Amino acid sequence: MLTPAEFASANSHIDEDELERERMMTEDSDGWNDGSSGQKFSHVCKFCSKAFPFRSTLKVHVRSHMGLTPYKCMLCDYSSADKSTLVRHMRTHSGERPYSCKLCGFPFTTKANCERHVKKRHAKLSKLDIDVNIQHHPLQRLPEQGQFRSPDTICKICNRDFKFFRDLQNHM
């Protein structure tokens, strides 16, 4: 298990070339809808024509087509398409399991995994039954958002941390 200092120093690395290729594939277009709600979305994937309400959501989606994983773990070979997935991955190194089943005490790294366990192992089918049987106890918390930052996404003037390198460039 990592100490908080070791964990905080294991920041991600961002591959700028991958992000530039992604930028070229996520330029705005006259999109349509998501196929279900009839809502008009203006951010359309050039690979599969799926539309998204936000450009940032499209960016992460396009990475799946291009195989881009610009957020790198500094402790192993893992890389991910977005920062939040890397933060979740880092729990494998820290040993943090902030969710547990109230019925049997089994710990989980994510709420979704705990929900699936309660539903399958304990036959709790309603959302309320599932929710009341999940305990969140961040005793060993991941570093706060301000502590888990990549130097590649931090503005050197105002110290704001951006999720994407491109957002930092636009900010400048």
PDB file of C-alpha atoms in Angstrom:
ATOM      1  CA  MET A   1       0.000   0.000   0.000  1.00  0.00           C
ATOM      2  CA  LEU A   2       1.206   3.513  -0.776  1.00  0.00           C
ATOM      3  CA  THR A   3       1.664   6.307   1.713  1.00  0.00           C
ATOM      4  CA  PRO A   4      -0.364   9.470   0.978  1.00  0.00           C
ATOM      5  CA  ALA A   5       2.835  11.246  -0.104  1.00  0.00           C
ATOM      6  CA  GLU A   6       3.803   8.441  -2.508  1.00  0.00           C
ATOM      7  CA  PHE A   7       0.281   8.332  -3.869  1.00  0.00           C
ATOM      8  CA  ALA A   8       0.069  12.088  -4.419  1.00  0.00           C
ATOM      9  CA  SER A   9       3.405  12.102  -6.249  1.00  0.00           C
ATOM     10  CA  ALA A  10       2.253   9.405  -8.689  1.00  0.00           C
ATOM     11  CA  ASN A  11       0.493  11.831 -10.987  1.00  0.00           C
ATOM     12  CA  SER A  12      -0.576  11.129 -14.527  1.00  0.00           C
ATOM     13  CA  HIS A  13       1.377  12.061 -17.624  1.00  0.00           C
ATOM     14  CA  ILE A  14      -0.464  13.467 -20.623  1.00  0.00           C
ATOM     15  CA  ASP A  15       0.574  12.659 -24.162  1.00  0.00           C
ATOM     16  CA  GLU A  16       0.164  15.949 -26.055  1.00  0.00           C
ATOM     17  CA  ASP A  17       0.433  14.310 -29.507  1.00  0.00           C
ATOM     18  CA  GLU A  18      -2.511  12.039 -28.701  1.00  0.00           C
ATOM     19  CA  LEU A  19      -4.564  15.006 -27.539  1.00  0.00           C
ATOM     20  CA  GLU A  20      -3.782  16.937 -30.733  1.00  0.00           C
ATOM     21  CA  ARG A  21      -4.937  14.002 -32.905  1.00  0.00           C
ATOM     22  CA  GLU A  22      -8.083  13.833 -30.802  1.00  0.00           C
ATOM     23  CA  ARG A  23      -8.718  17.575 -31.215  1.00  0.00           C
ATOM     24  CA  MET A  24      -8.728  17.199 -34.974  1.00  0.00           C
ATOM     25  CA  MET A  25     -11.433  14.543 -34.731  1.00  0.00           C
ATOM     26  CA  THR A  26     -13.725  16.448 -32.350  1.00  0.00           C
ATOM     27  CA  GLU A  27     -14.342  19.710 -34.135  1.00  0.00           C
ATOM     28  CA  ASP A  28     -17.962  20.824 -33.912  1.00  0.00           C
ATOM     29  CA  SER A  29     -20.419  19.740 -36.570  1.00  0.00           C
ATOM     30  CA  ASP A  30     -24.110  20.175 -37.237  1.00  0.00           C
ATOM     31  CA  GLY A  31     -25.118  17.173 -35.163  1.00  0.00           C
ATOM     32  CA  TRP A  32     -28.469  15.642 -34.562  1.00  0.00           C
ATOM     33  CA  ASN A  33     -29.666  13.563 -31.694  1.00  0.00           C
ATOM     34  CA  ASP A  34     -28.743  10.686 -29.462  1.00  0.00           C
ATOM     35  CA  GLY A  35     -31.339   8.403 -31.027  1.00  0.00           C
ATOM     36  CA  SER A  36     -33.621   8.205 -28.002  1.00  0.00           C
ATOM     37  CA  SER A  37     -34.788  11.538 -26.650  1.00  0.00           C
ATOM     38  CA  GLY A  38     -34.962  13.522 -29.871  1.00  0.00           C
ATOM     39  CA  GLN A  39     -32.746  16.178 -28.276  1.00  0.00           C
ATOM     40  CA  LYS A  40     -30.476  18.014 -30.664  1.00  0.00           C
ATOM     41  CA  PHE A  41     -26.812  17.613 -29.800  1.00  0.00           C
ATOM     42  CA  SER A  42     -24.200  19.613 -31.662  1.00  0.00           C
ATOM     43  CA  HIS A  43     -21.146  17.428 -31.039  1.00  0.00           C
ATOM     44  CA  VAL A  44     -21.071  14.487 -33.453  1.00  0.00           C
ATOM     45  CA  CYS A  45     -18.526  11.686 -33.669  1.00  0.00           C
ATOM     46  CA  LYS A  46     -16.923  11.612 -37.120  1.00  0.00           C
ATOM     47  CA  PHE A  47     -16.395   7.859 -36.829  1.00  0.00           C
ATOM     48  CA  CYS A  48     -19.874   6.587 -35.910  1.00  0.00           C
ATOM     49  CA  SER A  49     -22.157   9.681 -36.102  1.00  0.00           C
ATOM     50  CA  LYS A  50     -23.210   9.382 -32.460  1.00  0.00           C
ATOM     51  CA  ALA A  51     -24.078  12.830 -31.067  1.00  0.00           C
ATOM     52  CA  PHE A  52     -23.197  14.224 -27.643  1.00  0.00           C
ATOM     53  CA  PRO A  53     -24.437  17.209 -25.635  1.00  0.00           C
ATOM     54  CA  PHE A  54     -20.940  18.276 -24.582  1.00  0.00           C
ATOM     55  CA  ARG A  55     -17.679  18.505 -26.488  1.00  0.00           C
ATOM     56  CA  SER A  56     -15.811  16.987 -23.536  1.00  0.00           C
ATOM     57  CA  THR A  57     -18.025  13.877 -23.682  1.00  0.00           C
ATOM     58  CA  LEU A  58     -17.351  13.576 -27.408  1.00  0.00           C
ATOM     59  CA  LYS A  59     -13.600  13.851 -26.782  1.00  0.00           C
ATOM     60  CA  VAL A  60     -13.604  10.897 -24.408  1.00  0.00           C
ATOM     61  CA  HIS A  61     -15.785   8.903 -26.841  1.00  0.00           C
ATOM     62  CA  VAL A  62     -13.489   9.602 -29.818  1.00  0.00           C
ATOM     63  CA  ARG A  63     -10.560   8.278 -27.825  1.00  0.00           C
ATOM     64  CA  SER A  64     -12.251   4.856 -27.856  1.00  0.00           C
ATOM     65  CA  HIS A  65     -12.193   4.845 -31.670  1.00  0.00           C
ATOM     66  CA  MET A  66      -8.624   6.093 -31.874  1.00  0.00           C
ATOM     67  CA  GLY A  67      -7.241   3.997 -29.037  1.00  0.00           C
ATOM     68  CA  LEU A  68      -5.964   7.125 -27.293  1.00  0.00           C
ATOM     69  CA  THR A  69      -5.156   6.907 -23.607  1.00  0.00           C
ATOM     70  CA  PRO A  70      -3.289  10.108 -22.701  1.00  0.00           C
ATOM     71  CA  TYR A  71      -3.578   9.781 -18.895  1.00  0.00           C
ATOM     72  CA  LYS A  72      -0.737   7.520 -17.750  1.00  0.00           C
ATOM     73  CA  CYS A  73      -0.208   5.922 -14.353  1.00  0.00           C
ATOM     74  CA  MET A  74       3.285   6.648 -13.081  1.00  0.00           C
ATOM     75  CA  LEU A  75       3.346   3.432 -11.029  1.00  0.00           C
ATOM     76  CA  CYS A  76       2.517   0.888 -13.743  1.00  0.00           C
ATOM     77  CA  ASP A  77       1.791   0.610 -17.479  1.00  0.00           C
ATOM     78  CA  TYR A  78      -1.911   1.516 -17.143  1.00  0.00           C
ATOM     79  CA  SER A  79      -3.287   4.429 -19.149  1.00  0.00           C
ATOM     80  CA  SER A  80      -6.798   5.782 -19.585  1.00  0.00           C
ATOM     81  CA  ALA A  81      -8.861   7.999 -21.833  1.00  0.00           C
ATOM     82  CA  ASP A  82      -9.875  10.368 -19.032  1.00  0.00           C
ATOM     83  CA  LYS A  83      -8.560  11.637 -15.728  1.00  0.00           C
ATOM     84  CA  SER A  84     -11.397  10.280 -13.558  1.00  0.00           C
ATOM     85  CA  THR A  85     -10.738   6.725 -14.747  1.00  0.00           C
ATOM     86  CA  LEU A  86      -7.077   7.117 -13.839  1.00  0.00           C
ATOM     87  CA  VAL A  87      -8.052   8.328 -10.358  1.00  0.00           C
ATOM     88  CA  ARG A  88     -10.228   5.210  -9.957  1.00  0.00           C
ATOM     89  CA  HIS A  89      -7.328   3.047 -11.173  1.00  0.00           C
ATOM     90  CA  MET A  90      -5.027   4.595  -8.582  1.00  0.00           C
ATOM     91  CA  ARG A  91      -7.159   2.930  -5.903  1.00  0.00           C
ATOM     92  CA  THR A  92      -5.608  -0.371  -6.988  1.00  0.00           C
ATOM     93  CA  HIS A  93      -2.246   0.978  -5.840  1.00  0.00           C
ATOM     94  CA  SER A  94      -3.447   2.687  -2.663  1.00  0.00           C
ATOM     95  CA  GLY A  95      -5.689  -0.188  -1.574  1.00  0.00           C
ATOM     96  CA  GLU A  96      -8.555   2.230  -0.964  1.00  0.00           C
ATOM     97  CA  ARG A  97     -12.011   0.605  -0.964  1.00  0.00           C
ATOM     98  CA  PRO A  98     -14.359   3.385   0.150  1.00  0.00           C
ATOM     99  CA  TYR A  99     -17.627   1.460  -0.367  1.00  0.00           C
ATOM    100  CA  SER A 100     -18.809  -1.612   1.503  1.00  0.00           C
ATOM    101  CA  CYS A 101     -21.877  -3.825   1.682  1.00  0.00           C
ATOM    102  CA  LYS A 102     -23.753  -3.238   4.956  1.00  0.00           C
ATOM    103  CA  LEU A 103     -25.076  -6.810   4.814  1.00  0.00           C
ATOM    104  CA  CYS A 104     -21.760  -8.687   4.670  1.00  0.00           C
ATOM    105  CA  GLY A 105     -19.088  -5.999   4.994  1.00  0.00           C
ATOM    106  CA  PHE A 106     -17.358  -6.791   1.690  1.00  0.00           C
ATOM    107  CA  PRO A 107     -15.415  -3.702   0.485  1.00  0.00           C
ATOM    108  CA  PHE A 108     -15.408  -2.228  -3.040  1.00  0.00           C
ATOM    109  CA  THR A 109     -13.456   0.401  -4.948  1.00  0.00           C
ATOM    110  CA  THR A 110     -16.550   1.840  -6.671  1.00  0.00           C
ATOM    111  CA  LYS A 111     -20.177   2.395  -5.742  1.00  0.00           C
ATOM    112  CA  ALA A 112     -21.294   0.679  -8.956  1.00  0.00           C
ATOM    113  CA  ASN A 113     -19.456  -2.528  -8.012  1.00  0.00           C
ATOM    114  CA  CYS A 114     -21.004  -2.440  -4.549  1.00  0.00           C
ATOM    115  CA  GLU A 115     -24.487  -1.901  -6.034  1.00  0.00           C
ATOM    116  CA  ARG A 116     -24.023  -4.871  -8.361  1.00  0.00           C
ATOM    117  CA  HIS A 117     -22.925  -7.037  -5.418  1.00  0.00           C
ATOM    118  CA  VAL A 118     -25.933  -6.059  -3.257  1.00  0.00           C
ATOM    119  CA  LYS A 119     -28.289  -6.733  -6.150  1.00  0.00           C
ATOM    120  CA  LYS A 120     -26.832 -10.130  -7.128  1.00  0.00           C
ATOM    121  CA  ARG A 121     -25.623 -11.598  -3.827  1.00  0.00           C
ATOM    122  CA  HIS A 122     -28.351 -10.337  -1.540  1.00  0.00           C
ATOM    123  CA  ALA A 123     -31.274 -10.182  -4.017  1.00  0.00           C
ATOM    124  CA  LYS A 124     -32.017  -6.528  -3.302  1.00  0.00           C
ATOM    125  CA  LEU A 125     -33.768  -5.331  -6.432  1.00  0.00           C
ATOM    126  CA  SER A 126     -35.215  -1.894  -5.729  1.00  0.00           C
ATOM    127  CA  LYS A 127     -32.989   1.174  -5.915  1.00  0.00           C
ATOM    128  CA  LEU A 128     -33.908   2.034  -2.317  1.00  0.00           C
ATOM    129  CA  ASP A 129     -33.007  -1.475  -1.060  1.00  0.00           C
ATOM    130  CA  ILE A 130     -29.661  -1.235  -2.814  1.00  0.00           C
ATOM    131  CA  ASP A 131     -28.882   2.312  -1.626  1.00  0.00           C
ATOM    132  CA  VAL A 132     -29.632   1.646   2.052  1.00  0.00           C
ATOM    133  CA  ASN A 133     -27.276  -1.350   2.021  1.00  0.00           C
ATOM    134  CA  ILE A 134     -24.232   0.541   0.757  1.00  0.00           C
ATOM    135  CA  GLN A 135     -21.927   2.271   3.167  1.00  0.00           C
ATOM    136  CA  HIS A 136     -19.484   4.959   2.071  1.00  0.00           C
ATOM    137  CA  HIS A 137     -16.513   5.336   4.388  1.00  0.00           C
ATOM    138  CA  PRO A 138     -13.611   7.261   2.891  1.00  0.00           C
ATOM    139  CA  LEU A 139     -11.243   6.544   5.782  1.00  0.00           C
ATOM    140  CA  GLN A 140      -8.273   6.272   3.439  1.00  0.00           C
ATOM    141  CA  ARG A 141      -9.198   8.943   0.979  1.00  0.00           C
ATOM    142  CA  LEU A 142      -7.594   9.531  -2.340  1.00  0.00           C
ATOM    143  CA  PRO A 143      -5.769  12.832  -2.513  1.00  0.00           C
ATOM    144  CA  GLU A 144      -8.141  15.736  -2.872  1.00  0.00           C
ATOM    145  CA  GLN A 145      -8.588  17.042  -6.386  1.00  0.00           C
ATOM    146  CA  GLY A 146      -6.054  19.764  -5.650  1.00  0.00           C
ATOM    147  CA  GLN A 147      -3.456  17.166  -4.635  1.00  0.00           C
ATOM    148  CA  PHE A 148      -3.930  14.793  -7.580  1.00  0.00           C
ATOM    149  CA  ARG A 149      -2.906  17.015 -10.430  1.00  0.00           C
ATOM    150  CA  SER A 150      -0.863  16.627 -13.516  1.00  0.00           C
ATOM    151  CA  PRO A 151       1.634  19.430 -14.060  1.00  0.00           C
ATOM    152  CA  ASP A 152       0.647  19.303 -17.735  1.00  0.00           C
ATOM    153  CA  THR A 153      -2.905  20.506 -16.973  1.00  0.00           C
ATOM    154  CA  ILE A 154      -2.222  23.237 -14.391  1.00  0.00           C
ATOM    155  CA  CYS A 155      -2.255  26.922 -15.316  1.00  0.00           C
ATOM    156  CA  LYS A 156       1.001  28.456 -14.127  1.00  0.00           C
ATOM    157  CA  ILE A 157      -0.679  31.855 -13.699  1.00  0.00           C
ATOM    158  CA  CYS A 158      -3.857  31.095 -11.695  1.00  0.00           C
ATOM    159  CA  ASN A 159      -3.021  27.517 -10.562  1.00  0.00           C
ATOM    160  CA  ARG A 160      -6.313  26.139 -11.949  1.00  0.00           C
ATOM    161  CA  ASP A 161      -6.234  22.416 -12.804  1.00  0.00           C
ATOM    162  CA  PHE A 162      -7.936  21.442 -16.059  1.00  0.00           C
ATOM    163  CA  LYS A 163      -9.219  17.978 -16.944  1.00  0.00           C
ATOM    164  CA  PHE A 164      -7.802  18.207 -20.464  1.00  0.00           C
ATOM    165  CA  PHE A 165      -4.571  19.760 -21.737  1.00  0.00           C
ATOM    166  CA  ARG A 166      -6.532  21.356 -24.581  1.00  0.00           C
ATOM    167  CA  ASP A 167      -8.770  23.146 -22.064  1.00  0.00           C
ATOM    168  CA  LEU A 168      -5.645  24.617 -20.479  1.00  0.00           C
ATOM    169  CA  GLN A 169      -4.487  25.795 -23.912  1.00  0.00           C
ATOM    170  CA  ASN A 170      -7.867  27.453 -24.551  1.00  0.00           C
ATOM    171  CA  HIS A 171      -7.693  29.076 -21.105  1.00  0.00           C
ATOM    172  CA  MET A 172      -4.332  30.647 -21.973  1.00  0.00           C
TER     173      MET A 172
END
